Coordinates of C-alpha atoms in Angstrom, one line a residue:
X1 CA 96.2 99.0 118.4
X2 CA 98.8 101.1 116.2
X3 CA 97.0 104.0 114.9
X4 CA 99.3 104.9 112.4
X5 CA 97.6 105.4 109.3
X6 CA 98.3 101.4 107.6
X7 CA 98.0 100.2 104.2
X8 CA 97.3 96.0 103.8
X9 CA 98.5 94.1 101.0
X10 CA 97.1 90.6 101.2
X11 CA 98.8 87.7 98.7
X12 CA 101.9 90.1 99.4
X13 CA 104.4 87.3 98.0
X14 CA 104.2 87.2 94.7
X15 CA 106.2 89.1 92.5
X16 CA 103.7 92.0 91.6
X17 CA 102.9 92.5 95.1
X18 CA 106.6 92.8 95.7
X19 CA 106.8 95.9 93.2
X20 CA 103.7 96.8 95.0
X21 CA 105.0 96.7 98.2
X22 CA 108.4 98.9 96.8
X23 CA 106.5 101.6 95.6
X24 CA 104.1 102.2 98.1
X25 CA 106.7 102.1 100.9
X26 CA 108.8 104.9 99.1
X27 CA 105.8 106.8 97.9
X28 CA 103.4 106.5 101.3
X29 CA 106.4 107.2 103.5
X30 CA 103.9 108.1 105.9
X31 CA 101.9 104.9 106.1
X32 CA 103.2 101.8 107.5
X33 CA 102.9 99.0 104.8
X34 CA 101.8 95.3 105.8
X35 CA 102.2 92.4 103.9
X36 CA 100.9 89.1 104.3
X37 CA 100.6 86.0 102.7
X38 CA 100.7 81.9 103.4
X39 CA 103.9 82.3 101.5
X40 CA 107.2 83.5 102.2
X41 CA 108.2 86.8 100.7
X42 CA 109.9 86.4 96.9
X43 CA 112.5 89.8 97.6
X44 CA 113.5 91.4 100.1
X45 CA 111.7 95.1 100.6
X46 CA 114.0 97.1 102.4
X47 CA 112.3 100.1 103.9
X48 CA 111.7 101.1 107.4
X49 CA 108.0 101.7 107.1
X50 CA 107.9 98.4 105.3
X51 CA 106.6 94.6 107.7
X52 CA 105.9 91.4 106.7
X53 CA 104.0 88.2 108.0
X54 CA 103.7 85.1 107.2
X55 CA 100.7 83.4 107.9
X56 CA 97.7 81.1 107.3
X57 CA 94.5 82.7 106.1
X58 CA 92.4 81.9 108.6
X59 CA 89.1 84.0 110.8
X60 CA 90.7 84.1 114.1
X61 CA 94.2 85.7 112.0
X62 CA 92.3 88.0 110.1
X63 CA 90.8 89.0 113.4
X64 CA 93.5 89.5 115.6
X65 CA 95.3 91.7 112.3
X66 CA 92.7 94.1 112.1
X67 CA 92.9 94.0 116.2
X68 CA 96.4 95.5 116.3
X69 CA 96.1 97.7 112.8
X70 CA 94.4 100.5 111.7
X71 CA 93.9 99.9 108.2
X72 CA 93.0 103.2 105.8
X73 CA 93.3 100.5 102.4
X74 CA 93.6 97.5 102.0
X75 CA 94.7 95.4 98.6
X76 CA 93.6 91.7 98.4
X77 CA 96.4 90.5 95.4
X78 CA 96.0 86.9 96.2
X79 CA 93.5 84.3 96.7
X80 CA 92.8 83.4 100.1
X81 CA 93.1 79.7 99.9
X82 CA 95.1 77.4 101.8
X83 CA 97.7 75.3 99.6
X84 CA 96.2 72.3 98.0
X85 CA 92.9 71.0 98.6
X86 CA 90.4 70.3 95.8
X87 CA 88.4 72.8 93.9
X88 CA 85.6 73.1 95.7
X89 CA 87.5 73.1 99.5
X90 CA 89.3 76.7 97.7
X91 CA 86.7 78.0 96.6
X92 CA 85.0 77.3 100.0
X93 CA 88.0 79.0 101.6
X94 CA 88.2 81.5 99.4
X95 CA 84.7 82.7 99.3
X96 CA 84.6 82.7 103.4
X97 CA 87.8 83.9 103.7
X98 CA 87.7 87.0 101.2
X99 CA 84.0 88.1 103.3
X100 CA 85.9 88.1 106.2
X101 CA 87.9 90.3 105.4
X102 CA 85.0 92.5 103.4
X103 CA 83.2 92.2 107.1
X104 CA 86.2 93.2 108.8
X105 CA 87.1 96.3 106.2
X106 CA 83.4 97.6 106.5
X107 CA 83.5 97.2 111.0
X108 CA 86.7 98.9 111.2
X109 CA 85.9 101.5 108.7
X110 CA 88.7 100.9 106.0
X111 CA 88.3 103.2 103.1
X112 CA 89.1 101.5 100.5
X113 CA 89.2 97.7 99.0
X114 CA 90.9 97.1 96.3
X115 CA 90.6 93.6 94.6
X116 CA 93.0 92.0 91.5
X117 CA 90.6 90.1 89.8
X118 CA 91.5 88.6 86.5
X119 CA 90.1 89.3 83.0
X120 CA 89.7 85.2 82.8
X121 CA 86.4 85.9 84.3
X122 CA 85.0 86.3 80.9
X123 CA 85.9 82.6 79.5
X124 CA 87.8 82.8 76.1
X125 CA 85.0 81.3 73.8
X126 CA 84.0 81.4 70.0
X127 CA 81.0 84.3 70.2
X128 CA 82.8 87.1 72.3
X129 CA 82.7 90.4 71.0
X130 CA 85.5 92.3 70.0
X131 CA 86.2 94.1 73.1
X132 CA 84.8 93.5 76.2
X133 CA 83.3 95.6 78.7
X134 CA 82.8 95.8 82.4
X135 CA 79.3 94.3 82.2
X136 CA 80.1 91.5 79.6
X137 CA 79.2 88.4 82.1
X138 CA 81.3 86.3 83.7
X139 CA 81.4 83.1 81.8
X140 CA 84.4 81.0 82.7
X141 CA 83.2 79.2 85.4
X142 CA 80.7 77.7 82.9
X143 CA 83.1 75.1 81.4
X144 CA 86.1 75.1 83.7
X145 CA 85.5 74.6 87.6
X146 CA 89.3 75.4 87.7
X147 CA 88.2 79.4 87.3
X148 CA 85.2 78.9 89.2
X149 CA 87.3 80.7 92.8
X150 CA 88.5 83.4 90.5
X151 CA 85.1 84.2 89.2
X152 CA 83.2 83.6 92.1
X153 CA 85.2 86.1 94.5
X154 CA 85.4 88.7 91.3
X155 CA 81.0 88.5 91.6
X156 CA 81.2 88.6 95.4
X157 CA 83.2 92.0 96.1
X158 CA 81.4 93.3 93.0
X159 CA 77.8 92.7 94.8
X160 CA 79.3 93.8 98.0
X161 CA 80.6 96.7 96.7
X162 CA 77.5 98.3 95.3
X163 CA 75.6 97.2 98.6
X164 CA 78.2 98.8 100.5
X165 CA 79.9 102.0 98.2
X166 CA 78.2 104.5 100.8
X167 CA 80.8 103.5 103.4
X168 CA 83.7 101.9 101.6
X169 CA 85.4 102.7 98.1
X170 CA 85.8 99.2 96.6
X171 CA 88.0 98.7 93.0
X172 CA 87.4 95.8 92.0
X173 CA 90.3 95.2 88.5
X174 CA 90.2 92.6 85.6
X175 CA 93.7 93.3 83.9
X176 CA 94.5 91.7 81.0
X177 CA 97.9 89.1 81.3
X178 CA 100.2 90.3 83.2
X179 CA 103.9 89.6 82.7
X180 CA 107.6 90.6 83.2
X181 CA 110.8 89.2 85.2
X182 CA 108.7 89.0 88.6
X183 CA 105.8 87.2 87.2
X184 CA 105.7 83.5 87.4
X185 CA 102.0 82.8 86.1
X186 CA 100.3 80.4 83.4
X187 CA 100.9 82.4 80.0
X188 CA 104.2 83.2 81.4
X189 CA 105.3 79.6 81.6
X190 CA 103.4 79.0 77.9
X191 CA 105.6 81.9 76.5
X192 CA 109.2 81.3 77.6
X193 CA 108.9 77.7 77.3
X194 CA 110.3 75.7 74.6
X195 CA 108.9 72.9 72.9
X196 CA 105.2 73.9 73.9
X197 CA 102.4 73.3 70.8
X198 CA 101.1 76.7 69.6
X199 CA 98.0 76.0 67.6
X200 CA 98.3 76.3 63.5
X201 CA 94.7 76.4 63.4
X202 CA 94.3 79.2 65.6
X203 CA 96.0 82.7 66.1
X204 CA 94.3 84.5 69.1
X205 CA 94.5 87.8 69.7
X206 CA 95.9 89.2 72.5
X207 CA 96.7 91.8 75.5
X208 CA 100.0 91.9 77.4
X209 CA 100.8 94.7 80.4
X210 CA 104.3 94.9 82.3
X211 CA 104.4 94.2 85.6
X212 CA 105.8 97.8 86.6
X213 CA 103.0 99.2 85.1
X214 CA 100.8 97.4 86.5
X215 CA 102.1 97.9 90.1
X216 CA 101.6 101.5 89.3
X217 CA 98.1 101.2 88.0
X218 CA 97.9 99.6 91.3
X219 CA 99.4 102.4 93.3
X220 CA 97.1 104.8 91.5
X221 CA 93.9 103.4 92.0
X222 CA 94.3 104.3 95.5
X223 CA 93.4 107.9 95.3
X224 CA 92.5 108.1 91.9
X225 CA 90.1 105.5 90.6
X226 CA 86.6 105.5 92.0
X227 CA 84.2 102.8 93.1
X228 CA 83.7 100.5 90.2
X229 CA 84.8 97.5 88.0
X230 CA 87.5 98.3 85.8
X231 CA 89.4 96.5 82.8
X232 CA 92.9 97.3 82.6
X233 CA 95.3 97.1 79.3
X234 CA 97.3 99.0 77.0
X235 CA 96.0 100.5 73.7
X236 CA 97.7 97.6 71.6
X237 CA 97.2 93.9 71.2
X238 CA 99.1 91.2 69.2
X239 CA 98.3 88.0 68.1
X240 CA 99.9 84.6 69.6
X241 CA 101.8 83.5 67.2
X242 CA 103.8 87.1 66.9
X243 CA 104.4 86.8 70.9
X244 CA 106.0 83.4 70.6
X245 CA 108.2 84.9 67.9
X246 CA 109.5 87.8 69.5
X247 CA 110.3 86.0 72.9
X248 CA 111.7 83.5 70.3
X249 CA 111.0 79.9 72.3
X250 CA 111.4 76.9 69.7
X251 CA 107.6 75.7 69.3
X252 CA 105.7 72.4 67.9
X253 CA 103.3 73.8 65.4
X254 CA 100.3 71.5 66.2
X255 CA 96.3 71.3 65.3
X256 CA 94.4 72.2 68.7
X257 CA 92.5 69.7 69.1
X258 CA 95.0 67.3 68.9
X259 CA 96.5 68.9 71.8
X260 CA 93.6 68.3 73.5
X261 CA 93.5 64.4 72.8
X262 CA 96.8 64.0 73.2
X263 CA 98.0 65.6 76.0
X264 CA 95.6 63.3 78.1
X265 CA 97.5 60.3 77.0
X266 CA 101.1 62.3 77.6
X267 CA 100.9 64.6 80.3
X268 CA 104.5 65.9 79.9
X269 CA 103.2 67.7 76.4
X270 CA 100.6 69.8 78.0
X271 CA 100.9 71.0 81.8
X272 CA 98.9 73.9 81.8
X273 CA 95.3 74.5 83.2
X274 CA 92.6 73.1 81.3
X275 CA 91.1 76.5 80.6
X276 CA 93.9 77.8 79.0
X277 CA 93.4 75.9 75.9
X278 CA 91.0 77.8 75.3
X279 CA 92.9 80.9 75.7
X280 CA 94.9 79.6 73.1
X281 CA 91.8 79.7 70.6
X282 CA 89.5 82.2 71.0
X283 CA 90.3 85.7 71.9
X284 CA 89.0 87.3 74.9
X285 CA 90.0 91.2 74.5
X286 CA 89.1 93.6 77.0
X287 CA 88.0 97.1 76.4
X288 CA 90.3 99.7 78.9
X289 CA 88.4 102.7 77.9
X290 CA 86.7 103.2 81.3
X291 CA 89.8 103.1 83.7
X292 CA 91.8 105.4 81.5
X293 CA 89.6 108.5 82.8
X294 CA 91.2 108.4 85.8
X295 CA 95.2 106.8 85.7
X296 CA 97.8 108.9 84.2
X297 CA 98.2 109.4 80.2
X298 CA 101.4 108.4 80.7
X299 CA 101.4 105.7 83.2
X300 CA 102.0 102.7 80.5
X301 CA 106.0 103.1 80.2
X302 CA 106.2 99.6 78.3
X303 CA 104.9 99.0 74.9
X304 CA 103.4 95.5 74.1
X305 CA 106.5 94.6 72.1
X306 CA 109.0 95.7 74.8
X307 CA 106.9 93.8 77.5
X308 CA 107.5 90.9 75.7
X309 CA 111.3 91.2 74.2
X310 CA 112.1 91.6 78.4
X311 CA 111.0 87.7 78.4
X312 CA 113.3 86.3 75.5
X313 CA 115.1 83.4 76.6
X314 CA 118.0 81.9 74.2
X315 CA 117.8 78.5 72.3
X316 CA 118.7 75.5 74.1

C-alpha cells in the first residue's frame, strides 16, 4: 500500500471534476490525487502528483483501490452506475455501489466524504416555498423515477453520515445548476440550444453557479465545511426567460402543456428528461445561507449574468 497521504475523486471525468482535479493537484502538492471513473478523462491534467484510471465501478475494484491507497478524502462527483441499464438496475448499482465505498471509507479510516448531490432532490412543484432549506424533503422521486438514483443516494450518505459523524466527516452538497464551458449537463443543453420551446405560460425563477466556482467550493469543503447537508448558490437568481435572452438562443415561445402533449408525438421537439419540464414551471430556489458560514466571502468570482454571457452561442 502507498502511504502517501491520497485524495480520491470518483466520477473524475466530467468536466467539473476536471477543474477539480487541477486545483487540487496544484494546491495539495503534497497529496497524490486519484481519479477514477467508467469514462475516459475529458482534459488532460498535467501534474506530477496527478493519476488516473479508468475503470468499471464494481466491489472487487473498489476493493483492490482502497488495497493499494491510503485515502485521507475522498469526493464521489459521479454516480456509480454502469452505462445503460434501466432505472431500476442504476439505482440498484448505484445504491450498492455508493455503500461500498461508505463501508470501505469508514474500515480504512478516511476522514472525510464528500458527496455532489443535486438540488433536484427537492422536485420543482407548484407549493414550494420561496427558498429552500436543508431539511425541506426530498420530493422528486415522487413523480419522476428518472431522479429516483439521485435522491435515493443523496438520503443514503445523509443517514450514514449522522450514524457515522463520530469517525468520518461526511459533506453531503445540493448546488443549485451548475454551468460554464466544461459542463455538458441537462439545463446546459436547454440553454444554448436553439429552437427549444420556453414556456409563455411560465417564467421560473432560477439559480445559476460557474463551474470554477464551484470547483472551488469544492476544494474548500475539504478543510472548511463541517459534517452536514449544505445548499450551495450565489446570492442572485433570474428568471428563465431573462437567461435565454442573455445566452441569446433563437426559441419557440410555446404553452407548456402543449409541450408536454406534443413532444410525445415528435420526439425531436423535446429531448430532455421528463422531470425537467417541470423545472421549466415551477421554481425550486434553494436557500445558501447555511454553507456561507464557512466558504470564503469572496469565493463566488462570477456573477449570475456573467455565468451565463460565458455560454452565448451566435445565430445560426
Amino acid at each position: 500500500m502507498n502511504k502517501q497521504p491520497s485524495i480520491l475523486i470518483i466520477g473524475a471525468a466530467g468536466g467539473l471534476a476536471n477543474i477539480l482535479c487541477g486545483i487540487l493537484s496544484k494546491r495539495r502538492s503534497e497529496c497524490r490525487v486519484i481519479g477514477i471513473d467508467t469514462r475516459a478523462l475529458k482534459n488532460d491534467i498535467d501534474f506530477e502528483n496527478f493519476s488516473f484510471e479508468r475503470m468499471r465501478y464494481t466491489r472487487r475494484n473498489f476493493e483492490k483501490l482502497f488495497r493499494e491507497n491510503k485515502f485521507d478524502a475522498i469526493y464521489q462527483l459521479g454516480r456509480l452506475t454502469p452505462p445503460g441499464g434501466t432505472i431500476e438496475q442504476r439505482l440498484s448499482f448505484s445504491l450498492v455501489n455508493t455503500n461500498k465505498v461508505l463501508e470501505l471509507a469508514q474500515k480504512n479510516k478516511v476522514k472525510k466524504y464528500i458527496l455532489l448531490s443535486s438540488y433536484h432532490v427537492y422536485g420543482a412543484l407548484a407549493d414550494n416555498p420561496v427558498f429552500i432549506n436543508e431539511d425541506f424533503p426530498l420530493r422528486a422521486s415522487i413523480k419522476h423515477s428518472e431522479l429516483r438514483d439521485v435522491t435515493e443516494v443523496d438520503a443514503l450518505c445523509t443517514n450514514w453520515m449522522w450514524k457515522n459523524q463520530d469517525s468520518i466527516e461526511t459533506v453531503v452538497l445540493r448546488p443549485c445548476n451548475i454551468i460554464g464551458p466544461q459542463i455538458d449537463n441537462t439545463i446546459t443543453k436547454y440553454l444554448t440550444s436553439h429552437m427549444t420551446p420556453v414556456p409563455i405560460d411560465f417564467n421560473p425563477i432560477l439559480q445559476f453557479i460557474h463551474e470554477y466556482d464551484m470547483a472551488n467550493i469544492l476544494f474548500e469543503t475539504l478543510d472548511k465545511v463541517p459534517t452536514g447537508v449544505y445548499n450551495v448558490a450565489p446570492d442572485q437568481t433570474i428568471s428563465l426567460q431573462e437567461a435565454k435572452k442573455i445566452i441569446g438562443t433563437k426559441n419557440i415561445p410555446f404553452p407548456i402543456f402543449t409541450v408536454g402533449v406534443v413532444s410525445k408525438v415528435f420526439k425531436k421537439l423535446w429531448t430532455f428528461p421528463g422531470y425537467f419540464l417541470d423545472f421549466l414551471m415551477y421554481s425550486c430556489v434553494i436557500d445558501n445561507s447555511k454553507i456561507q458560514k464557512y466558504i470564503s466571502k469572496d469565493i463566488f468570482k462570477y456573477d449570475t449574468k456573467k455565468t451565463l454571457s460565458l455560454l452565448r452561442k451566435p445565430l445560426p
